[in-house]
Tab-separated table of C-alpha atoms in Angstrom:
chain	number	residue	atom	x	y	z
A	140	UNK	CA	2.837	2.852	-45.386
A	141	UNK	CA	-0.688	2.864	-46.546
A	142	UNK	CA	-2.814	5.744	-47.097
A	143	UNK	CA	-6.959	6.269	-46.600
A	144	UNK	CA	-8.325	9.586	-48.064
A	145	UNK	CA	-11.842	9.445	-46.588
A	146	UNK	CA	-15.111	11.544	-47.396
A	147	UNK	CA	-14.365	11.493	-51.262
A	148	UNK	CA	-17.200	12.970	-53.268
A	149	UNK	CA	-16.206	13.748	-56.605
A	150	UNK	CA	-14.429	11.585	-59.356
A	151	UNK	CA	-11.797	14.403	-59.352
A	152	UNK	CA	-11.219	13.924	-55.679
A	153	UNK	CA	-10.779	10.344	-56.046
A	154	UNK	CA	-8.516	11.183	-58.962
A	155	UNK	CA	-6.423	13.670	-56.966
A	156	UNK	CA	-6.402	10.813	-54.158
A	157	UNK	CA	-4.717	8.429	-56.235
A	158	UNK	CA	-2.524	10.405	-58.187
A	159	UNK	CA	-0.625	11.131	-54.924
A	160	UNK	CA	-0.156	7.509	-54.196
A	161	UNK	CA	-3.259	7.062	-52.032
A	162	UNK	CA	-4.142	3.317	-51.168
A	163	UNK	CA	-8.001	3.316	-49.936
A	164	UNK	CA	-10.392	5.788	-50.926
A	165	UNK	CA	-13.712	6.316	-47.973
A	166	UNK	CA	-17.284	6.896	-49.282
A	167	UNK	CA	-19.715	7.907	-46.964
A	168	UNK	CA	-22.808	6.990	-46.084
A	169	UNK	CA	-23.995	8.239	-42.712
A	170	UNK	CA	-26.948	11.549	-43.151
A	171	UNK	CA	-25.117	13.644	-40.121
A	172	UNK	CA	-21.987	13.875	-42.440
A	173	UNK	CA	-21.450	16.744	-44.312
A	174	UNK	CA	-19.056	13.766	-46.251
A	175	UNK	CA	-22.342	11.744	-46.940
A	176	UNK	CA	-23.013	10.386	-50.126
A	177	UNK	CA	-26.152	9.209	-52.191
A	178	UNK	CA	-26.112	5.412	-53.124
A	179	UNK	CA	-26.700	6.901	-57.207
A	180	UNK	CA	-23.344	9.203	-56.807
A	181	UNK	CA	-21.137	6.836	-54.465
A	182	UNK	CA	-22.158	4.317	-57.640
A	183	UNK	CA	-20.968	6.957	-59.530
A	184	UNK	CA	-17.749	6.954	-58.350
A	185	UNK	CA	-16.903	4.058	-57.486
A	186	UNK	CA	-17.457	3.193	-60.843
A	187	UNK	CA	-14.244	5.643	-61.543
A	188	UNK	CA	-12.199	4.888	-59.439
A	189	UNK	CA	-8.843	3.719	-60.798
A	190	UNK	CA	-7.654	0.152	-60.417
A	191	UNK	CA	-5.670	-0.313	-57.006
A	192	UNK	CA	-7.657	1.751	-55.045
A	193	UNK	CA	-9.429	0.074	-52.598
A	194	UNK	CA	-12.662	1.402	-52.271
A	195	UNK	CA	-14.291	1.377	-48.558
A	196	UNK	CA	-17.797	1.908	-47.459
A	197	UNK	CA	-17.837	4.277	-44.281
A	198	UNK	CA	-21.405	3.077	-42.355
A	199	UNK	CA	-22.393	3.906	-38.804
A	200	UNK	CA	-25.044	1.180	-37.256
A	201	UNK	CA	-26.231	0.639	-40.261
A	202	UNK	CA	-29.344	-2.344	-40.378
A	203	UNK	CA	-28.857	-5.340	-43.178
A	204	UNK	CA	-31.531	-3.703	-45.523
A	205	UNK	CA	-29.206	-0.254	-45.684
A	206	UNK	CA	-26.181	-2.760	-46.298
A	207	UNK	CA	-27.799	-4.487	-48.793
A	208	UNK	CA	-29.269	-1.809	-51.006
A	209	UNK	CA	-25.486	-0.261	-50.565
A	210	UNK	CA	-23.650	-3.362	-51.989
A	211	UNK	CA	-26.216	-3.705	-54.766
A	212	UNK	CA	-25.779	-0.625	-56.123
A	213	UNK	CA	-21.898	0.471	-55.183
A	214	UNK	CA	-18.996	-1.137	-56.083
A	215	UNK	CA	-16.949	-1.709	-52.707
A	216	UNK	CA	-14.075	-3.461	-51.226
A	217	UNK	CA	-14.389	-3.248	-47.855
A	218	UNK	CA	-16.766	-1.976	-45.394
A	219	UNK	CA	-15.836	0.298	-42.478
A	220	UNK	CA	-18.057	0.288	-39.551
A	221	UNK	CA	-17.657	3.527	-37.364
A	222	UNK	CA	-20.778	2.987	-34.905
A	223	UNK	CA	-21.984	1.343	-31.676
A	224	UNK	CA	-21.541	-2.233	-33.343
A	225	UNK	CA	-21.209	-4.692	-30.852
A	226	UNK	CA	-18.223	-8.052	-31.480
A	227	UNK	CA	-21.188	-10.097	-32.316
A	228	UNK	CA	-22.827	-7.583	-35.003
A	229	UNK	CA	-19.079	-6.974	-36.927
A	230	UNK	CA	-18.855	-10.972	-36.666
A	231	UNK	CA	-22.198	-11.549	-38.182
A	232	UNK	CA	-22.006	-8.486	-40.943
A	233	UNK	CA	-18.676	-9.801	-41.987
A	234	UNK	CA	-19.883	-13.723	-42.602
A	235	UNK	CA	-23.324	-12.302	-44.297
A	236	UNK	CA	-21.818	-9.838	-46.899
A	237	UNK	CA	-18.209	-11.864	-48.066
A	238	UNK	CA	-16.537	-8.856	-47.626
A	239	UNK	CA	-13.462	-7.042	-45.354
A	240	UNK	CA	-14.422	-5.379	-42.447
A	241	UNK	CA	-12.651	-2.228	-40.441
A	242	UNK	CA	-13.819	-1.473	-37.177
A	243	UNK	CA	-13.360	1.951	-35.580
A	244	UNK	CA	-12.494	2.048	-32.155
A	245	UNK	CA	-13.124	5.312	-30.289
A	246	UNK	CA	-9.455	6.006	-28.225
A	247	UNK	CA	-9.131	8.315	-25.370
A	248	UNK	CA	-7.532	6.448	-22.264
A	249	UNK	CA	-5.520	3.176	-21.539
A	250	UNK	CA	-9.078	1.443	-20.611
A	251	UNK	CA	-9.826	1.724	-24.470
A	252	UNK	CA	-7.536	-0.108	-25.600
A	253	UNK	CA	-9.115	-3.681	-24.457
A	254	UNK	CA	-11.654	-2.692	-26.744
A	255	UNK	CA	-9.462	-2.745	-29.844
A	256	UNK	CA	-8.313	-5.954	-28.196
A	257	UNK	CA	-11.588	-7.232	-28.608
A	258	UNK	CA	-12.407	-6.259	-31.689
A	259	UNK	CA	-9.384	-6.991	-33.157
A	260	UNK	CA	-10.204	-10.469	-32.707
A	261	UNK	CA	-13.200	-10.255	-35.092
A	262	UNK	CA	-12.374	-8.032	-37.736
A	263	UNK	CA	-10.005	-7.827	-40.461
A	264	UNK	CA	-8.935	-4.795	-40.016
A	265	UNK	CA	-8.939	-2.060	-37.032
A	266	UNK	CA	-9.195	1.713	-37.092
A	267	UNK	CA	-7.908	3.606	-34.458
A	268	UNK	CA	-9.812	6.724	-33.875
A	269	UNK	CA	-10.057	9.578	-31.398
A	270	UNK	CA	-13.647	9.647	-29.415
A	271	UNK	CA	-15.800	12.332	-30.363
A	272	UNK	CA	-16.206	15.421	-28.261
A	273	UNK	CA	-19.588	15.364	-25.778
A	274	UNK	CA	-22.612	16.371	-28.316
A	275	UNK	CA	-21.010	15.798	-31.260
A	276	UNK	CA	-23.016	14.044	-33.794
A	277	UNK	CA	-20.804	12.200	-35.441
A	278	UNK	CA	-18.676	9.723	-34.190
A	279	UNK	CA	-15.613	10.090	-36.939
A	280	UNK	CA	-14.037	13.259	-38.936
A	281	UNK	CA	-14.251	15.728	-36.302
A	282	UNK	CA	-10.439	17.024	-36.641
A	283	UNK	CA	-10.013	15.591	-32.737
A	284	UNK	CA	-6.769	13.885	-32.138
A	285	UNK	CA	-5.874	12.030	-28.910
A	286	UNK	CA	-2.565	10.969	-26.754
A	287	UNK	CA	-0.523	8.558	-29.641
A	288	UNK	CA	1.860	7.901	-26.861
A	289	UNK	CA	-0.857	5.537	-25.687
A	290	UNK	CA	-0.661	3.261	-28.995
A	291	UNK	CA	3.177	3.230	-28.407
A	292	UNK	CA	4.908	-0.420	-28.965
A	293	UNK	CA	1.121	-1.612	-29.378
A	294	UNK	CA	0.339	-4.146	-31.845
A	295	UNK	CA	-2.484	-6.913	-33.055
A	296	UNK	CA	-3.553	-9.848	-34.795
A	297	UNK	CA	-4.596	-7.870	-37.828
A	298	UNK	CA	-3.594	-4.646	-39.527
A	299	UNK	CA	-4.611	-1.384	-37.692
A	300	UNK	CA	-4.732	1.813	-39.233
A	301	UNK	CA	-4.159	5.434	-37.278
A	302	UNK	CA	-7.166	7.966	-37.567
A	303	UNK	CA	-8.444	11.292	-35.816
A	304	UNK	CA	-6.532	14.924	-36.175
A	305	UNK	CA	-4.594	13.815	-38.561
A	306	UNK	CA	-2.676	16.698	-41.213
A	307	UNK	CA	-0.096	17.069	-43.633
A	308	UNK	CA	1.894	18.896	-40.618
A	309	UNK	CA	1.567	16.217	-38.435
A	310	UNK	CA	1.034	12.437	-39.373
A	311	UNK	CA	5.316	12.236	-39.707
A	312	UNK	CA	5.171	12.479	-35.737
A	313	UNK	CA	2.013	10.660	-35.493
A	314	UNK	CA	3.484	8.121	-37.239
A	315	UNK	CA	7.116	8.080	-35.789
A	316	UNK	CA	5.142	8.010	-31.636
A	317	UNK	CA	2.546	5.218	-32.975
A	318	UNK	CA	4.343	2.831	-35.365
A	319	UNK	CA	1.426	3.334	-37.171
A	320	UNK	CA	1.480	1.628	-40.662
A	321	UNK	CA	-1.572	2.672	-42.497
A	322	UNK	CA	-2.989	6.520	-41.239
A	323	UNK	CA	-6.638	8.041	-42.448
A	324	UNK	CA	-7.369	11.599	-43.128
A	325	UNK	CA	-10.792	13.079	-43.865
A	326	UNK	CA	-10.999	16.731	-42.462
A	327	UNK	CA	-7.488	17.214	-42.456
A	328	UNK	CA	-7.448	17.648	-45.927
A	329	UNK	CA	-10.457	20.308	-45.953
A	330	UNK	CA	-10.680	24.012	-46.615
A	331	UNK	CA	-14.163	23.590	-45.910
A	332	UNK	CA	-16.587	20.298	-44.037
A	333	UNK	CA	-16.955	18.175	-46.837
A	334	UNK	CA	-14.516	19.805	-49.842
A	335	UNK	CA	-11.290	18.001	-50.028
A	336	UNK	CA	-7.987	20.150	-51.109
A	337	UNK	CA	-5.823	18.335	-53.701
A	338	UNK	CA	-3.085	20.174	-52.717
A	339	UNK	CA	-3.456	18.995	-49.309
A	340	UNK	CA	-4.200	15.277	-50.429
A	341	UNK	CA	-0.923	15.249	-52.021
A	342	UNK	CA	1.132	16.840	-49.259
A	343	UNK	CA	-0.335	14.372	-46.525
A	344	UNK	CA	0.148	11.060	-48.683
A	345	UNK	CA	3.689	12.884	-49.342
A	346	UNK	CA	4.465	13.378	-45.227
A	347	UNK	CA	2.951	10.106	-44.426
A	348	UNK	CA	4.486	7.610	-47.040
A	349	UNK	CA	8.159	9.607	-45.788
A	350	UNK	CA	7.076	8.967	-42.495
A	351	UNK	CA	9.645	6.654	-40.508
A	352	UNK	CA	8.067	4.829	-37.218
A	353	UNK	CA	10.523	5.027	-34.278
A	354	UNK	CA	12.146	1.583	-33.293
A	355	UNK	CA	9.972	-0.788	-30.987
Protein backbone atom coordinates (compact mmCIF):
# COMPACT_ATOMS: atom_id res chain seq x y z
CA UNK A 1 0.00 0.00 0.00
CA UNK A 2 1.12 3.41 -0.93
CA UNK A 3 0.16 6.54 0.62
CA UNK A 4 -0.37 10.39 -0.99
CA UNK A 5 -0.82 13.18 1.66
CA UNK A 6 -1.86 16.02 -0.67
CA UNK A 7 -2.15 19.93 -0.08
CA UNK A 8 1.13 19.99 2.10
CA UNK A 9 2.17 23.50 3.00
CA UNK A 10 4.55 23.55 5.66
CA UNK A 11 7.95 21.65 6.13
CA UNK A 12 6.36 20.35 9.39
CA UNK A 13 3.47 18.93 7.46
CA UNK A 14 5.65 17.24 5.12
CA UNK A 15 7.59 16.08 8.15
CA UNK A 16 4.50 14.75 9.95
CA UNK A 17 3.62 13.09 6.41
CA UNK A 18 6.57 11.06 6.34
CA UNK A 19 7.10 10.22 9.74
CA UNK A 20 3.87 8.14 9.50
CA UNK A 21 5.14 6.20 6.59
CA UNK A 22 3.67 8.41 3.86
CA UNK A 23 4.95 7.61 0.22
CA UNK A 24 4.06 10.85 -2.04
CA UNK A 25 3.69 14.15 -0.69
CA UNK A 26 1.04 16.78 -3.16
CA UNK A 27 1.99 20.48 -3.60
CA UNK A 28 -0.41 22.61 -5.02
CA UNK A 29 -0.55 24.89 -7.46
CA UNK A 30 -4.02 25.78 -8.68
CA UNK A 31 -5.27 29.80 -7.22
CA UNK A 32 -9.02 28.36 -6.33
CA UNK A 33 -7.30 26.07 -3.68
CA UNK A 34 -7.25 27.04 -0.36
CA UNK A 35 -4.13 24.12 -0.64
CA UNK A 36 -2.35 26.45 -3.24
CA UNK A 37 1.10 27.15 -2.99
CA UNK A 38 3.60 29.94 -4.20
CA UNK A 39 6.40 28.63 -6.61
CA UNK A 40 9.10 30.53 -3.72
CA UNK A 41 7.41 28.30 -0.74
CA UNK A 42 6.58 24.94 -2.74
CA UNK A 43 10.64 25.52 -3.53
CA UNK A 44 10.81 25.82 -0.09
CA UNK A 45 9.68 22.68 0.70
CA UNK A 46 10.44 20.64 -1.56
CA UNK A 47 13.76 21.47 -0.80
CA UNK A 48 12.94 19.64 2.78
CA UNK A 49 11.46 17.09 2.04
CA UNK A 50 13.10 13.88 3.25
CA UNK A 51 14.61 11.36 0.87
CA UNK A 52 11.88 8.73 -0.32
CA UNK A 53 9.21 10.94 -0.56
CA UNK A 54 8.08 11.42 -3.80
CA UNK A 55 7.24 14.78 -4.33
CA UNK A 56 4.17 15.53 -6.87
CA UNK A 57 3.10 18.68 -8.51
CA UNK A 58 -0.85 19.01 -8.29
CA UNK A 59 -1.70 21.40 -11.67
CA UNK A 60 -5.11 21.92 -13.21
CA UNK A 61 -4.88 22.97 -17.17
CA UNK A 62 -2.00 24.42 -16.61
CA UNK A 63 -0.20 26.11 -20.14
CA UNK A 64 3.74 25.07 -20.83
CA UNK A 65 4.97 28.57 -19.58
CA UNK A 66 3.20 27.82 -15.89
CA UNK A 67 4.92 24.25 -16.20
CA UNK A 68 8.01 25.53 -16.97
CA UNK A 69 8.54 28.31 -14.48
CA UNK A 70 7.19 25.40 -11.91
CA UNK A 71 9.96 22.84 -12.77
CA UNK A 72 12.60 25.56 -12.76
CA UNK A 73 12.11 26.61 -9.57
CA UNK A 74 10.58 23.34 -7.55
CA UNK A 75 12.07 20.28 -7.08
CA UNK A 76 9.42 17.55 -8.31
CA UNK A 77 8.97 14.00 -9.14
CA UNK A 78 6.01 13.71 -10.77
CA UNK A 79 3.35 15.87 -12.03
CA UNK A 80 -0.36 15.33 -11.34
CA UNK A 81 -2.75 16.76 -13.74
CA UNK A 82 -6.33 17.21 -12.18
CA UNK A 83 -8.00 19.35 -15.14
CA UNK A 84 -9.83 19.18 -18.49
CA UNK A 85 -6.55 17.74 -20.19
CA UNK A 86 -7.38 16.02 -23.14
CA UNK A 87 -5.19 12.16 -24.11
CA UNK A 88 -3.28 14.21 -26.51
CA UNK A 89 -2.26 17.18 -23.98
CA UNK A 90 -1.10 14.40 -20.97
CA UNK A 91 0.77 12.62 -24.04
CA UNK A 92 2.50 15.71 -25.16
CA UNK A 93 3.22 17.25 -21.39
CA UNK A 94 4.66 13.94 -20.46
CA UNK A 95 7.30 13.65 -23.65
CA UNK A 96 8.13 17.63 -23.20
CA UNK A 97 8.98 17.72 -19.41
CA UNK A 98 10.89 13.91 -18.83
CA UNK A 99 8.86 13.46 -16.05
CA UNK A 100 5.85 10.94 -14.48
CA UNK A 101 2.55 11.87 -15.06
CA UNK A 102 -0.89 11.09 -12.90
CA UNK A 103 -4.01 11.80 -14.43
CA UNK A 104 -7.19 12.38 -12.42
CA UNK A 105 -10.18 10.97 -13.66
CA UNK A 106 -13.46 12.43 -12.37
CA UNK A 107 -15.73 8.98 -11.30
CA UNK A 108 -19.38 9.01 -10.81
CA UNK A 109 -21.10 6.25 -13.07
CA UNK A 110 -20.07 3.04 -15.05
CA UNK A 111 -19.80 5.41 -18.34
CA UNK A 112 -16.64 6.95 -16.55
CA UNK A 113 -14.81 4.40 -16.41
CA UNK A 114 -13.83 4.23 -20.36
CA UNK A 115 -12.31 7.35 -19.56
CA UNK A 116 -9.74 5.95 -17.14
CA UNK A 117 -9.49 3.37 -19.90
CA UNK A 118 -8.33 5.92 -22.06
CA UNK A 119 -6.20 7.63 -20.16
CA UNK A 120 -4.69 4.90 -18.70
CA UNK A 121 -3.20 4.23 -21.91
CA UNK A 122 -1.17 7.48 -21.86
CA UNK A 123 -0.13 8.09 -18.52
CA UNK A 124 1.97 6.56 -16.01
CA UNK A 125 -0.05 6.67 -13.47
CA UNK A 126 -4.02 7.14 -12.86
CA UNK A 127 -5.95 8.82 -10.08
CA UNK A 128 -9.23 7.87 -9.39
CA UNK A 129 -11.30 10.67 -8.13
CA UNK A 130 -14.89 11.50 -7.28
CA UNK A 131 -16.47 14.39 -9.74
CA UNK A 132 -16.99 17.54 -8.15
CA UNK A 133 -20.39 18.68 -7.02
CA UNK A 134 -22.33 21.23 -9.73
CA UNK A 135 -20.58 24.84 -9.00
CA UNK A 136 -17.84 23.75 -7.31
CA UNK A 137 -14.69 25.38 -8.25
CA UNK A 138 -12.41 23.00 -7.89
CA UNK A 139 -12.25 19.89 -9.48
CA UNK A 140 -10.23 17.79 -6.54
CA UNK A 141 -10.27 17.97 -2.48
CA UNK A 142 -13.80 18.60 -1.99
CA UNK A 143 -14.35 15.71 0.78
CA UNK A 144 -16.93 14.02 -2.04
CA UNK A 145 -16.67 10.32 -2.25
CA UNK A 146 -18.47 8.18 -4.86
CA UNK A 147 -19.87 4.36 -5.31
CA UNK A 148 -16.23 2.16 -4.85
CA UNK A 149 -18.34 -0.78 -5.70
CA UNK A 150 -17.98 0.54 -9.23
CA UNK A 151 -13.98 0.13 -9.25
CA UNK A 152 -14.62 -3.46 -7.92
CA UNK A 153 -12.29 -6.31 -9.68
CA UNK A 154 -11.16 -3.27 -12.00
CA UNK A 155 -7.70 -3.05 -13.04
CA UNK A 156 -5.10 -1.32 -15.75
CA UNK A 157 -2.03 -1.14 -17.58
CA UNK A 158 -0.46 1.15 -15.03
CA UNK A 159 -0.76 1.81 -11.32
CA UNK A 160 -3.99 3.61 -10.18
CA UNK A 161 -4.37 5.25 -7.05
CA UNK A 162 -7.96 5.73 -5.02
CA UNK A 163 -8.92 9.47 -4.24
CA UNK A 164 -12.11 11.56 -3.12
CA UNK A 165 -13.80 11.29 0.63
CA UNK A 166 -11.27 9.58 1.79
CA UNK A 167 -10.62 9.46 6.10
CA UNK A 168 -8.87 7.74 8.67
CA UNK A 169 -12.47 6.06 9.42
CA UNK A 170 -12.90 4.91 6.18
CA UNK A 171 -10.08 4.13 3.54
CA UNK A 172 -9.87 0.25 5.38
CA UNK A 173 -13.36 -0.30 3.55
CA UNK A 174 -12.48 1.81 0.70
CA UNK A 175 -9.72 -0.15 0.27
CA UNK A 176 -11.08 -3.73 1.07
CA UNK A 177 -14.48 -2.78 -1.87
CA UNK A 178 -11.77 -1.24 -4.44
CA UNK A 179 -8.55 -3.31 -4.30
CA UNK A 180 -7.17 -0.14 -4.28
CA UNK A 181 -3.31 -0.16 -3.83
CA UNK A 182 -2.18 3.35 -3.44
CA UNK A 183 -5.22 5.86 -1.75
CA UNK A 184 -4.84 9.97 -1.55
CA UNK A 185 -6.11 12.13 1.17
CA UNK A 186 -6.13 15.93 1.19
CA UNK A 187 -9.24 17.24 3.19
CA UNK A 188 -9.64 14.25 5.05
CA UNK A 189 -6.92 15.05 7.10
CA UNK A 190 -8.18 18.79 7.85
CA UNK A 191 -9.57 20.54 10.89
CA UNK A 192 -9.80 23.39 8.74
CA UNK A 193 -9.55 23.96 4.28
CA UNK A 194 -6.04 24.02 3.89
CA UNK A 195 -4.45 23.02 7.65
CA UNK A 196 -3.47 19.46 7.75
CA UNK A 197 -3.82 17.50 11.32
CA UNK A 198 -0.76 15.36 12.14
CA UNK A 199 -2.67 13.40 14.22
CA UNK A 200 -4.93 12.62 11.49
CA UNK A 201 -1.99 12.09 8.90
CA UNK A 202 -0.75 9.43 11.07
CA UNK A 203 -4.02 7.64 11.79
CA UNK A 204 -4.98 7.49 7.95
CA UNK A 205 -1.42 6.21 6.70
CA UNK A 206 -1.97 3.83 9.92
CA UNK A 207 -5.75 2.52 8.60
CA UNK A 208 -4.64 2.48 5.08
CA UNK A 209 -1.17 0.65 5.13
CA UNK A 210 -3.44 -2.15 7.59
CA UNK A 211 -5.85 -2.05 5.03
CA UNK A 212 -6.42 -5.64 3.39
CA UNK A 213 -8.19 -5.55 -0.29
CA UNK A 214 -10.89 -8.27 -0.53
CA UNK A 215 -9.97 -11.24 -2.94
CA UNK A 216 -10.59 -10.63 -6.80
Amino acid sequence: MRVKICGLRSRAEVAAAARSGADYVGLVFFPKSPRCLSLADAKWIAEGTPDGLLRVALTVDAEDALLEALLEEVAIDMLQLHGTESPERVAEIRQRFGLPVMKAVALADQGDLDAVREYARIADQILVDARPMPGAERPGGNGVAFDWHLLQGMTWQVPWMLAGGLTPENVAEAVRLTGAGQVDVSSGVEYAPGYKDRDRIAAFVRAAKAAVPAPA
